[in-house]
């Protein structure tokens, strides 16, 4: 994820919270430590790892078929900023998209 700091002061990002849902089934949710300071009027790229819960694949597959081989994917990325000893979380990305298959014709 790339973040631009439009402020006149550095912004310390301590971690990034991520959420991945497919057809409302929560495949991943958690936080990754990123420990990055974004300098004023500049951007930084945050690299993180998301672990998907593969045990939910069967449940998702049933929902995909019941929806006519259609899946709505939702991804939310929320960096955590530490300022004056407190943590603040904001939404950087909240994106939804749909993918279709035609496996069963």
Coordinates of C-alpha atoms in Angstrom, one line a residue:
X1 CA 0.0 0.0 0.0
X2 CA 1.3 3.5 -0.9
X3 CA 0.5 6.4 1.4
X4 CA 1.0 10.0 0.7
X5 CA 1.6 12.4 3.7
X6 CA 0.0 15.7 2.8
X7 CA 0.9 17.2 6.2
X8 CA 3.8 19.5 7.2
X9 CA 5.0 17.0 9.9
X10 CA 6.2 13.4 9.7
X11 CA 3.5 10.7 10.2
X12 CA 4.7 7.6 12.1
X13 CA 2.8 4.4 10.9
X14 CA 3.2 1.6 13.4
X15 CA 1.1 -1.1 11.8
X16 CA -1.6 -1.7 9.2
X17 CA -4.8 -3.4 9.9
X18 CA -6.3 -5.5 7.0
X19 CA -9.6 -7.2 6.3
X20 CA -10.5 -9.4 3.3
X21 CA -14.0 -10.7 2.8
X22 CA -15.5 -12.7 -0.1
X23 CA -19.3 -12.8 -0.2
X24 CA -19.4 -11.6 3.4
X25 CA -17.1 -14.4 4.6
X26 CA -14.1 -13.0 6.5
X27 CA -11.1 -14.7 5.0
X28 CA -8.5 -12.5 6.7
X29 CA -8.4 -10.0 9.5
X30 CA -5.4 -8.8 11.4
X31 CA -2.6 -6.4 11.8
X32 CA 1.0 -6.3 10.5
X33 CA 3.8 -4.2 12.1
X34 CA 5.2 -1.9 9.5
X35 CA 7.1 0.8 11.6
X36 CA 7.4 3.5 8.9
X37 CA 7.7 7.2 9.2
X38 CA 6.2 9.1 6.2
X39 CA 8.0 12.4 5.8
X40 CA 6.1 15.6 5.1
X41 CA 4.8 16.0 1.5
X42 CA 6.1 12.6 0.5
X43 CA 4.9 9.0 0.0
X44 CA 5.9 5.7 1.4
X45 CA 5.1 2.1 0.4
X46 CA 4.0 -0.2 3.2
X47 CA 4.7 -3.9 2.7
X48 CA 2.7 -6.4 4.8
X49 CA 1.5 -10.0 4.8
X50 CA -2.1 -11.2 5.0
X51 CA -2.8 -14.7 6.0
X52 CA -6.0 -16.1 4.5
X53 CA -8.0 -18.7 6.4
X54 CA -8.2 -21.6 3.8
X55 CA -10.6 -23.5 6.1
X56 CA -13.3 -21.1 4.8
X57 CA -12.8 -22.1 1.1
X58 CA -15.7 -24.7 1.2
X59 CA -18.1 -22.2 2.7
X60 CA -17.1 -19.5 0.2
X61 CA -17.4 -21.9 -2.8
X62 CA -21.0 -22.8 -1.8
X63 CA -21.8 -19.0 -1.6
X64 CA -20.1 -18.5 -5.0
X65 CA -22.2 -21.2 -6.7
X66 CA -25.4 -20.0 -5.0
X67 CA -24.7 -16.5 -6.2
X68 CA -24.6 -17.7 -9.8
X69 CA -20.7 -18.1 -9.8
X70 CA -20.4 -14.5 -8.6
X71 CA -18.2 -13.3 -5.7
X72 CA -18.0 -9.8 -4.2
X73 CA -14.6 -9.2 -2.7
X74 CA -14.0 -6.5 -0.1
X75 CA -10.6 -5.3 1.0
X76 CA -10.0 -2.7 3.8
X77 CA -6.6 -1.4 4.7
X78 CA -6.3 0.8 7.8
X79 CA -2.9 2.2 8.9
X80 CA -2.4 2.9 12.6
X81 CA -0.7 6.2 13.5
X82 CA 1.0 6.7 16.8
X83 CA 0.9 10.3 18.1
X84 CA 1.4 11.7 21.6
X85 CA 1.4 8.2 23.0
X86 CA -2.0 7.3 21.5
X87 CA -2.9 5.2 18.5
X88 CA -5.2 6.3 15.7
X89 CA -6.5 4.2 12.9
X90 CA -7.9 5.6 9.6
X91 CA -9.2 3.9 6.5
X92 CA -6.7 4.2 3.6
X93 CA -8.5 1.8 1.2
X94 CA -12.0 0.3 1.2
X95 CA -12.5 -1.4 -2.1
X96 CA -15.1 -3.8 -3.4
X97 CA -15.0 -5.6 -6.7
X98 CA -16.8 -8.6 -8.2
X99 CA -15.5 -11.5 -10.1
X100 CA -17.4 -14.1 -12.1
X101 CA -16.7 -17.6 -13.2
X102 CA -18.4 -19.9 -15.7
X103 CA -17.1 -23.3 -14.5
X104 CA -20.5 -25.0 -14.4
X105 CA -21.6 -23.6 -17.7

